[in-house]
């Protein structure tokens, strides 16, 4: 008997039926139609995008096992989605989406040396008291290299990431520090490296963590008197990925503990991957000895994507979502949203939502409305660096002067204004504002804010400074 899409699918169903609840089988598998078999790729038709997502999220492993039994290791699954028309087509259109074939990341077992001096070694990720060290990698399998598109803006960082993933701990890129502005793909790339390492070296223990969470865990460990356990836990990791290390700025205790962990890992040939919103030279309030470690390996920048890359990122996103949008509209979006990939994706998602929910045709006019709203609504977050720059420009001095120790009245006022605006427009603490504006303490910042408030009431000229500057920030 020859093998057909029907016969393959029939056998798969027998296997699947044996392995899931009858109700789930009825809901999620009976409506599927096998459509085509070419070489080892089976195409199946599903009734909606949601259906496809559900299958991918809950049954991808099962599908994979079933299909591999039928078609061998290189079996592939392609979904064909029968969609409601999204932009004025009379016919519903279909779209093909490849199965990601990625299940959730499996938990990693780790051998804790039996002779360990810490039989009570605590894993900061689990409830205290649980002895078994099972480490979730915290990796998001949806952030992988396949969907991290290459362009001039990210080529160096991407290929360094690949190199590290091929030989974790075995390249001179240790640590690998990826830096760049908001929404340019640092987190995505960091996960992709981890995901790739788990694919290639399943036995290695990989851990992704944000610097913020790392800090919280550390503080917690100090409170509970388990600082040593905390350090030992991290020293057992093979590939440590810490996202947004600029968060460690000003936190000397956490920096200190990270310094020890880093040294241990590095000496033992373990890989460290870091991301940051600034290059090491521009990082403030990070201890010198830590900064010099950051520079040991490679610092690779993610820059704003060029037009071609923006187009391919958009097209890829649409392809993966199974949605079609005319080229001129994609080009319009790519032309108007330039600096931030997250915003780029956000705009296209709201465009899709507008068109599907409101059943509106995707036209250039609709795209204009969405883009306009989008650009307006995503006010840039103002940074303390930026505030200092704007205030110094306004008073025609340079930032170093603004930060200097002088007591000259107009410089003091400029500095106080910078502190005042930093308090107003950022979420930074008084201590962090102080340390970034000329290394002052939190009391100085508090005093500055009060002084500015007072002068705003009593001094007309000063009131004008505030109004002028406020306009520049909004
Ligand atoms: P960051 O951590 O630098 O703020 P993210 O990694 O969160 O940025 O990326 C923002 C969004 O842009 C994510 O949805 C990510 O998947 C997407 N993105 C970034 N770079 C790329 C790329 N090169 N190809 C495809 N998508 C990308
Ligand atoms: Mg990020």
Tab-separated table of C-alpha atoms and ligand atoms in Angstrom:
chain	number	residue	atom	x	y	z
A	1	UNK	CA	0.000	0.000	0.000
A	2	UNK	CA	1.432	3.397	-0.891
A	3	UNK	CA	1.957	6.046	1.735
A	4	UNK	CA	-0.354	9.016	1.463
A	5	UNK	CA	-1.140	12.030	3.588
A	6	UNK	CA	-4.279	10.224	4.640
A	7	UNK	CA	-2.620	7.009	5.615
A	8	UNK	CA	0.156	8.753	7.531
A	9	UNK	CA	-2.286	10.927	9.405
A	10	UNK	CA	-4.540	7.978	10.175
A	11	UNK	CA	-1.657	6.167	11.842
A	12	UNK	CA	-0.658	9.294	13.724
A	13	UNK	CA	-4.188	9.620	15.044
A	14	UNK	CA	-4.184	6.078	16.363
A	15	UNK	CA	-1.076	6.877	18.358
A	16	UNK	CA	-2.338	10.272	19.523
A	17	UNK	CA	-5.683	8.876	20.591
A	18	UNK	CA	-3.903	6.440	22.856
A	19	UNK	CA	-2.052	9.220	24.560
A	20	UNK	CA	-4.596	11.912	25.343
A	21	UNK	CA	-8.042	12.353	26.867
A	22	UNK	CA	-10.926	11.473	24.523
A	23	UNK	CA	-12.425	14.954	24.871
A	24	UNK	CA	-9.147	16.640	23.907
A	25	UNK	CA	-8.804	14.269	20.987
A	26	UNK	CA	-12.259	15.138	19.770
A	27	UNK	CA	-11.725	18.869	20.148
A	28	UNK	CA	-8.256	19.265	18.772
A	29	UNK	CA	-7.554	16.365	16.443
A	30	UNK	CA	-10.788	15.340	14.785
A	31	UNK	CA	-11.197	18.665	12.982
A	32	UNK	CA	-7.767	18.401	11.384
A	33	UNK	CA	-7.571	17.426	7.740
A	34	UNK	CA	-4.437	15.918	6.235
A	35	UNK	CA	-3.800	17.746	2.981
A	36	UNK	CA	-0.544	16.843	1.441
A	37	UNK	CA	2.482	14.675	1.830
A	38	UNK	CA	5.650	15.630	0.045
A	39	UNK	CA	8.808	13.740	0.874
A	40	UNK	CA	8.740	13.827	4.625
A	41	UNK	CA	6.606	16.897	5.189
A	42	UNK	CA	2.998	16.388	6.128
A	43	UNK	CA	0.675	19.363	5.663
A	44	UNK	CA	-2.404	19.474	7.828
A	45	UNK	CA	-5.242	21.927	7.644
A	46	UNK	CA	-6.519	23.515	10.833
A	47	UNK	CA	-9.583	25.736	11.199
A	48	UNK	CA	-7.975	28.824	12.722
A	49	UNK	CA	-4.881	30.544	13.894
A	50	UNK	CA	-5.914	29.951	17.464
A	51	UNK	CA	-6.201	26.247	16.761
A	52	UNK	CA	-2.706	26.198	15.395
A	53	UNK	CA	-1.334	28.032	18.411
A	54	UNK	CA	-3.066	25.674	20.757
A	55	UNK	CA	-1.620	22.636	18.997
A	56	UNK	CA	1.845	24.129	19.014
A	57	UNK	CA	1.630	24.984	22.644
A	58	UNK	CA	0.107	21.798	23.991
A	59	UNK	CA	0.654	18.996	21.548
A	60	UNK	CA	3.778	19.741	19.603
A	61	UNK	CA	5.773	17.010	21.309
A	62	UNK	CA	3.087	14.428	20.845
A	63	UNK	CA	2.721	15.383	17.195
A	64	UNK	CA	6.414	15.145	16.737
A	65	UNK	CA	6.666	11.680	18.234
A	66	UNK	CA	3.731	10.444	16.191
A	67	UNK	CA	5.111	11.874	12.993
A	68	UNK	CA	8.625	10.642	13.583
A	69	UNK	CA	7.264	7.120	14.017
A	70	UNK	CA	5.627	7.375	10.633
A	71	UNK	CA	8.108	9.357	8.598
A	72	UNK	CA	11.432	9.084	10.395
A	73	UNK	CA	13.692	11.563	12.138
A	74	UNK	CA	13.505	14.247	9.483
A	75	UNK	CA	9.718	14.394	9.534
A	76	UNK	CA	8.242	17.854	9.198
A	77	UNK	CA	4.843	19.249	9.922
A	78	UNK	CA	3.287	22.157	8.069
A	79	UNK	CA	0.069	23.763	9.193
A	80	UNK	CA	-2.326	25.193	6.711
A	81	UNK	CA	-4.644	27.628	8.318
A	82	UNK	CA	-7.982	28.427	6.793
A	83	UNK	CA	-8.447	32.013	7.788
A	84	UNK	CA	-11.345	34.365	7.831
A	85	UNK	CA	-10.665	37.008	5.256
A	86	UNK	CA	-8.610	39.743	6.804
A	87	UNK	CA	-8.643	42.415	4.229
A	88	UNK	CA	-11.579	42.402	1.994
A	89	UNK	CA	-10.970	39.180	0.108
A	90	UNK	CA	-14.131	37.320	-0.702
A	91	UNK	CA	-12.458	33.970	-0.366
A	92	UNK	CA	-11.007	32.928	2.929
A	93	UNK	CA	-7.318	32.581	2.387
A	94	UNK	CA	-4.984	29.941	3.621
A	95	UNK	CA	-1.538	30.347	4.941
A	96	UNK	CA	1.195	27.876	5.616
A	97	UNK	CA	3.090	27.939	8.833
A	98	UNK	CA	5.944	25.620	9.660
A	99	UNK	CA	5.745	23.826	12.983
A	100	UNK	CA	8.332	25.256	15.311
A	101	UNK	CA	8.890	21.767	16.642
A	102	UNK	CA	10.073	23.342	19.817
A	103	UNK	CA	8.539	22.110	22.997
A	104	UNK	CA	8.917	23.868	26.277
A	105	UNK	CA	12.412	23.846	27.668
A	106	UNK	CA	12.941	20.808	29.842
A	107	UNK	CA	14.110	21.181	33.403
A	108	UNK	CA	17.735	20.357	33.940
A	109	UNK	CA	18.859	17.922	36.593
A	110	UNK	CA	22.044	18.918	38.273
A	111	UNK	CA	24.392	16.721	40.225
A	112	UNK	CA	25.286	18.318	43.461
A	113	UNK	CA	28.537	16.780	44.681
A	114	UNK	CA	27.643	14.415	47.491
A	115	UNK	CA	30.595	15.548	49.522
A	116	UNK	CA	29.450	19.108	49.162
A	117	UNK	CA	29.914	20.960	52.377
A	118	UNK	CA	26.415	22.267	51.886
A	119	UNK	CA	24.041	19.372	51.984
A	120	UNK	CA	21.358	21.989	52.338
A	121	UNK	CA	22.412	23.847	49.213
A	122	UNK	CA	19.389	25.880	48.284
A	123	UNK	CA	18.259	26.599	44.817
A	124	UNK	CA	17.068	30.200	44.787
A	125	UNK	CA	14.434	29.251	42.237
A	126	UNK	CA	12.575	26.790	44.413
A	127	UNK	CA	10.806	26.966	47.694
A	128	UNK	CA	13.311	26.494	50.488
A	129	UNK	CA	13.363	23.025	51.903
A	130	UNK	CA	13.131	21.231	48.600
A	131	UNK	CA	16.371	19.394	48.258
A	132	UNK	CA	16.355	18.173	44.737
A	133	UNK	CA	18.234	20.555	42.523
A	134	UNK	CA	16.218	20.844	39.380
A	135	UNK	CA	16.974	23.948	37.454
A	136	UNK	CA	14.590	25.481	35.011
A	137	UNK	CA	16.721	27.216	32.420
A	138	UNK	CA	14.204	30.108	32.342
A	139	UNK	CA	14.752	30.178	28.586
A	140	UNK	CA	11.981	31.177	26.236
A	141	UNK	CA	12.104	28.781	23.276
A	142	UNK	CA	10.296	31.317	21.114
A	143	UNK	CA	13.349	33.526	21.197
A	144	UNK	CA	15.689	31.517	18.990
A	145	UNK	CA	18.171	32.085	16.191
A	146	UNK	CA	15.729	30.989	13.498
A	147	UNK	CA	13.558	34.000	14.116
A	148	UNK	CA	16.336	36.414	14.996
A	149	UNK	CA	16.808	37.926	11.579
A	150	UNK	CA	20.219	39.000	10.455
A	151	UNK	CA	21.070	42.482	9.200
A	152	UNK	CA	24.003	44.879	9.193
A	153	UNK	CA	22.835	46.264	12.519
A	154	UNK	CA	23.209	42.986	14.377
A	155	UNK	CA	25.633	40.902	12.321
A	156	UNK	CA	28.561	41.060	14.724
A	157	UNK	CA	26.498	40.367	17.828
A	158	UNK	CA	24.539	37.619	16.123
A	159	UNK	CA	27.554	35.772	14.784
A	160	UNK	CA	29.429	36.146	18.059
A	161	UNK	CA	26.359	34.675	19.715
A	162	UNK	CA	26.403	31.770	17.268
A	163	UNK	CA	30.087	31.180	17.906
A	164	UNK	CA	29.490	31.104	21.646
A	165	UNK	CA	26.568	28.734	21.197
A	166	UNK	CA	28.746	26.366	19.161
A	167	UNK	CA	31.496	26.299	21.759
A	168	UNK	CA	30.279	27.615	25.080
A	169	UNK	CA	33.256	28.596	27.210
A	170	UNK	CA	35.564	27.647	24.377
A	171	UNK	CA	35.905	30.926	22.503
A	172	UNK	CA	37.626	34.147	23.430
A	173	UNK	CA	34.156	35.711	23.670
A	174	UNK	CA	33.914	35.149	27.384
A	175	UNK	CA	32.099	36.999	28.655
A	176	UNK	CA	30.040	37.950	25.631
A	177	UNK	CA	28.470	41.314	26.342
A	178	UNK	CA	25.653	42.385	24.041
A	179	UNK	CA	24.688	46.020	24.374
A	180	UNK	CA	22.305	48.417	22.670
A	181	UNK	CA	19.215	50.574	23.135
A	182	UNK	CA	15.703	49.569	24.117
A	183	UNK	CA	13.852	47.114	21.919
A	184	UNK	CA	16.765	46.199	19.680
A	185	UNK	CA	16.873	42.502	20.483
A	186	UNK	CA	19.229	42.042	23.438
A	187	UNK	CA	16.887	39.796	25.365
A	188	UNK	CA	15.918	37.866	22.253
A	189	UNK	CA	19.551	37.229	21.322
A	190	UNK	CA	20.490	36.256	24.876
A	191	UNK	CA	17.728	33.626	24.927
A	192	UNK	CA	18.624	32.442	21.424
A	193	UNK	CA	22.170	31.666	22.512
A	194	UNK	CA	20.891	29.719	25.503
A	195	UNK	CA	18.290	27.841	23.467
A	196	UNK	CA	20.896	26.900	20.866
A	197	UNK	CA	23.294	25.654	23.538
A	198	UNK	CA	20.569	23.475	25.038
A	199	UNK	CA	19.931	22.043	21.560
A	200	UNK	CA	23.571	21.277	20.970
A	201	UNK	CA	24.653	20.387	24.472
A	202	UNK	CA	21.620	19.136	26.359
A	203	UNK	CA	23.783	18.071	29.285
A	204	UNK	CA	25.015	21.583	30.042
A	205	UNK	CA	23.203	23.574	32.680
A	206	UNK	CA	22.065	26.863	31.221
A	207	UNK	CA	20.464	29.604	33.238
A	208	UNK	CA	18.899	32.843	32.043
A	209	UNK	CA	18.152	35.481	34.630
A	210	UNK	CA	17.579	39.220	34.623
A	211	UNK	CA	19.976	41.257	36.700
A	212	UNK	CA	16.962	42.522	38.598
A	213	UNK	CA	15.846	39.058	39.654
A	214	UNK	CA	19.411	38.104	40.450
A	215	UNK	CA	19.583	41.112	42.763
A	216	UNK	CA	16.324	40.206	44.473
A	217	UNK	CA	17.514	36.657	45.051
A	218	UNK	CA	20.741	37.942	46.484
A	219	UNK	CA	19.013	40.314	48.888
A	220	UNK	CA	16.717	37.500	49.924
A	221	UNK	CA	19.697	35.226	50.574
A	222	UNK	CA	21.326	37.831	52.787
A	223	UNK	CA	18.123	38.171	54.788
A	224	UNK	CA	17.859	34.431	55.232
A	225	UNK	CA	21.511	34.005	55.947
A	226	UNK	CA	22.053	31.787	52.910
A	227	UNK	CA	24.485	33.971	51.008
A	228	UNK	CA	26.956	31.112	50.597
A	229	UNK	CA	24.304	28.819	49.171
A	230	UNK	CA	23.395	31.522	46.727
A	231	UNK	CA	26.991	31.791	45.541
A	232	UNK	CA	27.466	28.046	45.354
A	233	UNK	CA	24.319	27.601	43.371
A	234	UNK	CA	25.458	30.031	40.724
A	235	UNK	CA	28.916	28.529	40.636
A	236	UNK	CA	27.393	25.238	39.493
A	237	UNK	CA	25.982	26.705	36.293
A	238	UNK	CA	27.704	25.966	32.958
A	239	UNK	CA	26.257	28.841	30.972
A	240	UNK	CA	25.098	31.877	32.890
A	241	UNK	CA	23.105	34.529	31.035
A	242	UNK	CA	22.418	37.781	32.873
A	243	UNK	CA	20.132	40.275	31.173
A	244	UNK	CA	20.305	44.041	31.708
A	245	UNK	CA	23.398	44.217	33.894
A	246	UNK	CA	23.122	48.005	33.974
A	247	UNK	CA	20.594	47.268	36.701
A	248	UNK	CA	23.490	46.384	39.001
A	249	UNK	CA	24.647	49.984	38.891
A	250	UNK	CA	25.009	51.393	42.385
A	251	UNK	CA	24.300	48.008	44.019
A	252	UNK	CA	27.673	47.236	45.464
A	253	UNK	CA	26.675	44.145	47.446
A	254	UNK	CA	25.234	42.419	44.402
A	255	UNK	CA	28.191	43.499	42.295
A	256	UNK	CA	30.533	42.007	44.828
A	257	UNK	CA	28.789	38.652	44.863
A	258	UNK	CA	28.554	38.624	41.088
A	259	UNK	CA	32.272	39.348	40.893
A	260	UNK	CA	33.025	36.174	42.846
A	261	UNK	CA	30.609	34.075	40.832
A	262	UNK	CA	31.982	35.460	37.608
A	263	UNK	CA	35.583	34.692	38.527
A	264	UNK	CA	34.754	31.163	39.522
A	265	UNK	CA	32.838	30.446	36.338
A	266	UNK	CA	35.426	32.066	34.117
A	267	UNK	CA	38.305	30.187	35.711
A	268	UNK	CA	36.480	26.933	35.185
A	269	UNK	CA	35.841	27.522	31.514
A	270	UNK	CA	32.145	28.232	31.967
A	271	UNK	CA	30.428	30.686	29.638
A	272	UNK	CA	29.033	34.013	30.785
A	273	UNK	CA	26.707	36.068	28.582
A	274	UNK	CA	25.639	39.556	29.581
A	275	UNK	CA	23.422	42.221	28.100
A	276	UNK	CA	23.330	45.904	28.887
A	277	UNK	CA	21.767	49.073	27.561
A	278	UNK	CA	25.207	50.752	27.472
A	279	UNK	CA	28.745	49.955	26.431
A	280	UNK	CA	31.039	49.155	29.366
A	281	UNK	CA	32.800	52.531	29.041
A	282	UNK	CA	29.508	54.307	29.585
A	283	UNK	CA	28.332	52.294	32.550
A	284	UNK	CA	28.053	54.297	35.713
A	285	UNK	CA	28.445	53.055	39.243
A	286	UNK	CA	29.737	49.665	38.332
A	287	UNK	CA	32.908	48.773	40.173
A	288	UNK	CA	36.071	49.092	38.155
A	289	UNK	CA	37.153	45.510	38.731
A	290	UNK	CA	33.824	44.285	37.364
A	291	UNK	CA	33.959	46.598	34.372
A	292	UNK	CA	37.403	45.355	33.515
A	293	UNK	CA	36.062	41.782	33.602
A	294	UNK	CA	33.266	42.766	31.231
A	295	UNK	CA	35.906	43.898	28.778
A	296	UNK	CA	37.813	40.609	28.859
A	297	UNK	CA	35.671	39.014	26.213
A	298	UNK	CA	33.772	40.704	23.422
A	299	UNK	CA	31.384	43.633	23.609
A	300	UNK	CA	29.098	43.581	20.594
A	301	UNK	CA	26.600	46.291	19.842
A	302	UNK	CA	23.074	45.904	18.528
A	303	UNK	CA	22.287	48.966	16.456
A	304	UNK	CA	19.026	50.243	15.046
A	305	UNK	CA	18.012	48.065	12.110
A	306	UNK	CA	18.263	49.502	8.608
A	307	UNK	CA	15.256	49.698	6.303
A	308	UNK	CA	15.841	46.302	4.623
A	309	UNK	CA	16.133	44.552	7.970
A	310	UNK	CA	12.994	46.248	9.233
A	311	UNK	CA	11.113	45.007	6.183
A	312	UNK	CA	12.315	41.456	6.639
A	313	UNK	CA	11.512	41.468	10.347
A	314	UNK	CA	7.969	42.595	9.560
A	315	UNK	CA	7.505	40.074	6.769
A	316	UNK	CA	8.816	37.286	8.921
A	317	UNK	CA	6.472	38.224	11.734
A	318	UNK	CA	3.500	38.230	9.381
A	319	UNK	CA	4.548	34.919	7.888
A	320	UNK	CA	4.786	33.318	11.302
A	321	UNK	CA	1.398	34.703	12.250
A	322	UNK	CA	-0.113	33.490	9.012
A	323	UNK	CA	-1.307	36.933	7.964
A	324	UNK	CA	-0.955	38.667	4.633
A	325	UNK	CA	-0.645	42.414	4.270
A	326	UNK	CA	0.122	44.257	1.038
A	327	UNK	CA	3.740	45.264	0.492
A	328	UNK	CA	3.137	48.992	0.305
A	329	UNK	CA	1.692	48.923	3.799
A	330	UNK	CA	4.608	46.965	5.185
A	331	UNK	CA	6.906	49.486	3.561
A	332	UNK	CA	4.971	52.354	5.069
A	333	UNK	CA	5.322	50.960	8.584
A	334	UNK	CA	9.017	50.181	8.097
A	335	UNK	CA	9.649	53.676	6.801
A	336	UNK	CA	8.049	55.388	9.770
A	337	UNK	CA	9.153	53.326	12.725
A	338	UNK	CA	12.897	53.265	12.717
A	339	UNK	CA	14.609	52.907	15.993
A	340	UNK	CA	12.928	50.187	17.928
A	341	UNK	CA	11.981	46.677	16.849
A	342	UNK	CA	9.510	46.272	19.674
A	343	UNK	CA	7.580	49.301	18.415
A	344	UNK	CA	7.788	47.993	14.885
A	345	UNK	CA	6.182	44.732	15.947
A	346	UNK	CA	3.678	46.571	18.117
A	347	UNK	CA	2.483	48.657	15.189
A	348	UNK	CA	2.015	45.685	12.903
A	349	UNK	CA	0.173	43.749	15.610
A	350	UNK	CA	-2.259	46.567	16.189
A	351	UNK	CA	-2.731	46.858	12.445
A	352	UNK	CA	-3.629	43.175	12.247
A	353	UNK	CA	-5.930	43.526	15.252
A	354	UNK	CA	-7.688	46.552	13.756
A	355	UNK	CA	-8.263	44.758	10.518
A	356	UNK	CA	-9.422	41.444	11.951
A	357	UNK	CA	-11.477	42.706	14.881
A	358	UNK	CA	-13.117	45.595	13.121
A	359	UNK	CA	-13.162	43.801	9.793
A	360	UNK	CA	-11.570	46.840	8.210
A	361	UNK	CA	-9.518	46.571	5.131
A	362	UNK	CA	-5.847	47.282	5.706
A	363	UNK	CA	-5.281	50.455	3.760
A	364	UNK	CA	-2.553	53.032	3.812
A	365	UNK	CA	-4.921	55.333	5.700
A	366	UNK	CA	-5.420	52.770	8.419
A	367	UNK	CA	-1.670	52.215	8.563
A	368	UNK	CA	-1.146	55.955	8.903
A	369	UNK	CA	-3.559	56.156	11.817
A	370	UNK	CA	-1.989	53.224	13.596
A	371	UNK	CA	1.570	54.413	13.079
A	372	UNK	CA	0.704	57.920	14.183
A	373	UNK	CA	-0.965	56.713	17.347
A	374	UNK	CA	1.876	54.390	17.954
A	375	UNK	CA	4.597	56.927	17.630
A	376	UNK	CA	2.660	59.332	19.840
A	377	UNK	CA	1.858	56.822	22.538
A	378	UNK	CA	5.328	55.470	22.958
A	379	UNK	CA	6.939	58.495	24.431
A	380	UNK	CA	10.633	57.872	24.770
A	381	UNK	CA	11.587	57.128	28.285
A	382	UNK	CA	13.894	59.969	29.289
A	383	UNK	CA	17.183	58.870	30.796
A	384	UNK	CA	19.169	60.685	33.437
A	385	UNK	CA	22.021	61.038	30.947
A	386	UNK	CA	19.665	62.690	28.514
A	387	UNK	CA	18.306	65.044	31.155
A	388	UNK	CA	21.807	66.178	32.092
A	389	UNK	CA	22.622	66.750	28.443
A	390	UNK	CA	19.524	68.837	27.814
A	391	UNK	CA	19.947	70.930	30.957
A	392	UNK	CA	23.639	71.587	30.274
A	393	UNK	CA	22.890	72.535	26.671
A	394	UNK	CA	20.196	74.903	27.857
A	395	UNK	CA	22.594	76.680	30.189
A	396	UNK	CA	25.410	76.426	27.646
A	397	UNK	CA	27.770	74.417	29.769
A	398	UNK	CA	29.051	70.884	29.383
A	399	UNK	CA	27.896	67.919	31.441
A	400	UNK	CA	31.193	67.731	33.347
A	401	UNK	CA	30.686	71.312	34.527
A	402	UNK	CA	27.146	70.571	35.593
A	403	UNK	CA	28.434	67.635	37.642
A	404	UNK	CA	31.463	69.441	39.064
A	405	UNK	CA	31.922	70.240	42.744
A	406	UNK	CA	31.774	74.001	42.229
A	407	UNK	CA	29.430	76.184	44.282
A	408	UNK	CA	28.985	78.807	41.591
A	409	UNK	CA	25.341	79.723	41.754
A	410	UNK	CA	24.312	79.196	38.124
A	411	UNK	CA	26.021	75.798	38.014
A	412	UNK	CA	24.447	74.719	41.284
A	413	UNK	CA	21.052	75.736	39.904
A	414	UNK	CA	21.570	73.804	36.704
A	415	UNK	CA	22.545	70.741	38.684
A	416	UNK	CA	19.519	71.096	40.950
A	417	UNK	CA	17.264	71.384	37.940
A	418	UNK	CA	18.773	68.232	36.451
A	419	UNK	CA	18.072	66.403	39.716
A	420	UNK	CA	14.564	67.783	39.848
A	421	UNK	CA	13.764	66.587	36.320
A	422	UNK	CA	15.406	63.230	36.938
A	423	UNK	CA	13.085	62.756	39.903
A	424	UNK	CA	10.114	63.880	37.860
A	425	UNK	CA	10.706	61.972	34.641
A	426	UNK	CA	12.488	58.755	35.632
A	427	UNK	CA	11.774	55.976	38.050
A	428	UNK	CA	15.275	56.197	39.520
A	429	UNK	CA	15.706	56.414	43.286
A	430	UNK	CA	17.081	59.548	44.934
A	431	UNK	CA	20.301	57.691	45.667
A	432	UNK	CA	20.706	56.582	42.084
A	433	UNK	CA	19.941	60.067	40.741
A	434	UNK	CA	22.517	61.531	43.095
A	435	UNK	CA	25.185	59.090	42.161
A	436	UNK	CA	24.637	59.672	38.458
A	437	UNK	CA	24.599	63.451	38.716
A	438	UNK	CA	28.047	64.164	40.048
A	439	UNK	CA	28.178	61.468	42.741
A	440	UNK	CA	25.990	63.210	45.320
A	441	UNK	CA	23.988	61.446	48.004
A	442	UNK	CA	20.222	61.100	48.248
A	443	UNK	CA	19.887	63.954	50.762
A	444	UNK	CA	21.426	66.349	48.253
A	445	UNK	CA	18.894	65.293	45.628
A	446	UNK	CA	16.032	65.716	48.048
A	447	UNK	CA	17.300	69.161	48.955
A	448	UNK	CA	17.607	70.047	45.255
A	449	UNK	CA	14.008	69.047	44.570
A	450	UNK	CA	12.743	71.163	47.471
A	451	UNK	CA	14.835	74.136	46.397
A	452	UNK	CA	13.500	73.936	42.857
A	453	UNK	CA	9.925	73.756	44.153
A	454	UNK	CA	10.506	76.825	46.319
A	455	UNK	CA	12.196	78.853	43.627
A	456	UNK	CA	9.446	77.981	41.172
A	457	UNK	CA	7.038	79.790	43.502
A	458	UNK	CA	9.168	82.823	44.235
A	459	UNK	CA	11.463	83.473	41.295
A	460	UNK	CA	9.976	84.383	37.942
A	461	UNK	CA	13.157	83.834	35.949
A	462	UNK	CA	13.583	80.430	37.531
A	463	UNK	CA	9.990	79.536	36.726
A	464	UNK	CA	10.817	80.233	33.085
A	465	UNK	CA	13.775	77.838	33.178
A	466	UNK	CA	11.475	75.108	34.432
A	467	UNK	CA	8.840	75.782	31.784
A	468	UNK	CA	11.375	75.925	28.941
A	469	UNK	CA	13.027	72.724	30.026
A	470	UNK	CA	9.740	70.919	30.632
A	471	UNK	CA	8.822	71.637	27.015
A	472	UNK	CA	12.070	70.106	25.847
A	473	UNK	CA	11.300	66.870	27.647
A	474	UNK	CA	7.763	66.400	26.408
B	1	LIG	P1	15.702	44.494	24.162
B	1	LIG	O1	15.952	43.386	25.148
B	1	LIG	O2	16.958	44.957	23.486
B	1	LIG	O3	14.934	45.644	24.744
B	1	LIG	P2	14.042	42.521	22.848
B	1	LIG	O4	15.021	41.412	22.766
B	1	LIG	O5	13.010	42.434	23.910
B	1	LIG	O6	14.815	43.934	22.985
B	1	LIG	O7	13.374	42.700	21.408
B	1	LIG	C1	12.176	43.429	21.180
B	1	LIG	C2	11.324	42.712	20.165
B	1	LIG	O8	11.926	42.771	18.899
B	1	LIG	C3	11.150	41.240	20.486
B	1	LIG	O9	9.826	40.868	20.209
B	1	LIG	C4	12.101	40.541	19.552
B	1	LIG	O10	11.652	39.249	19.206
B	1	LIG	C5	12.112	41.464	18.351
B	1	LIG	N1	13.400	41.440	17.651
B	1	LIG	C6	14.526	42.083	18.010
B	1	LIG	N2	15.521	41.852	17.142
B	1	LIG	C7	15.022	41.031	16.195
B	1	LIG	C8	15.562	40.431	15.005
B	1	LIG	N3	16.826	40.632	14.633
B	1	LIG	N4	14.735	39.651	14.274
B	1	LIG	C9	13.463	39.457	14.658
B	1	LIG	N5	12.898	39.985	15.749
B	1	LIG	C10	13.654	40.775	16.517
B	2	LIG	MG1	15.485	43.251	27.189
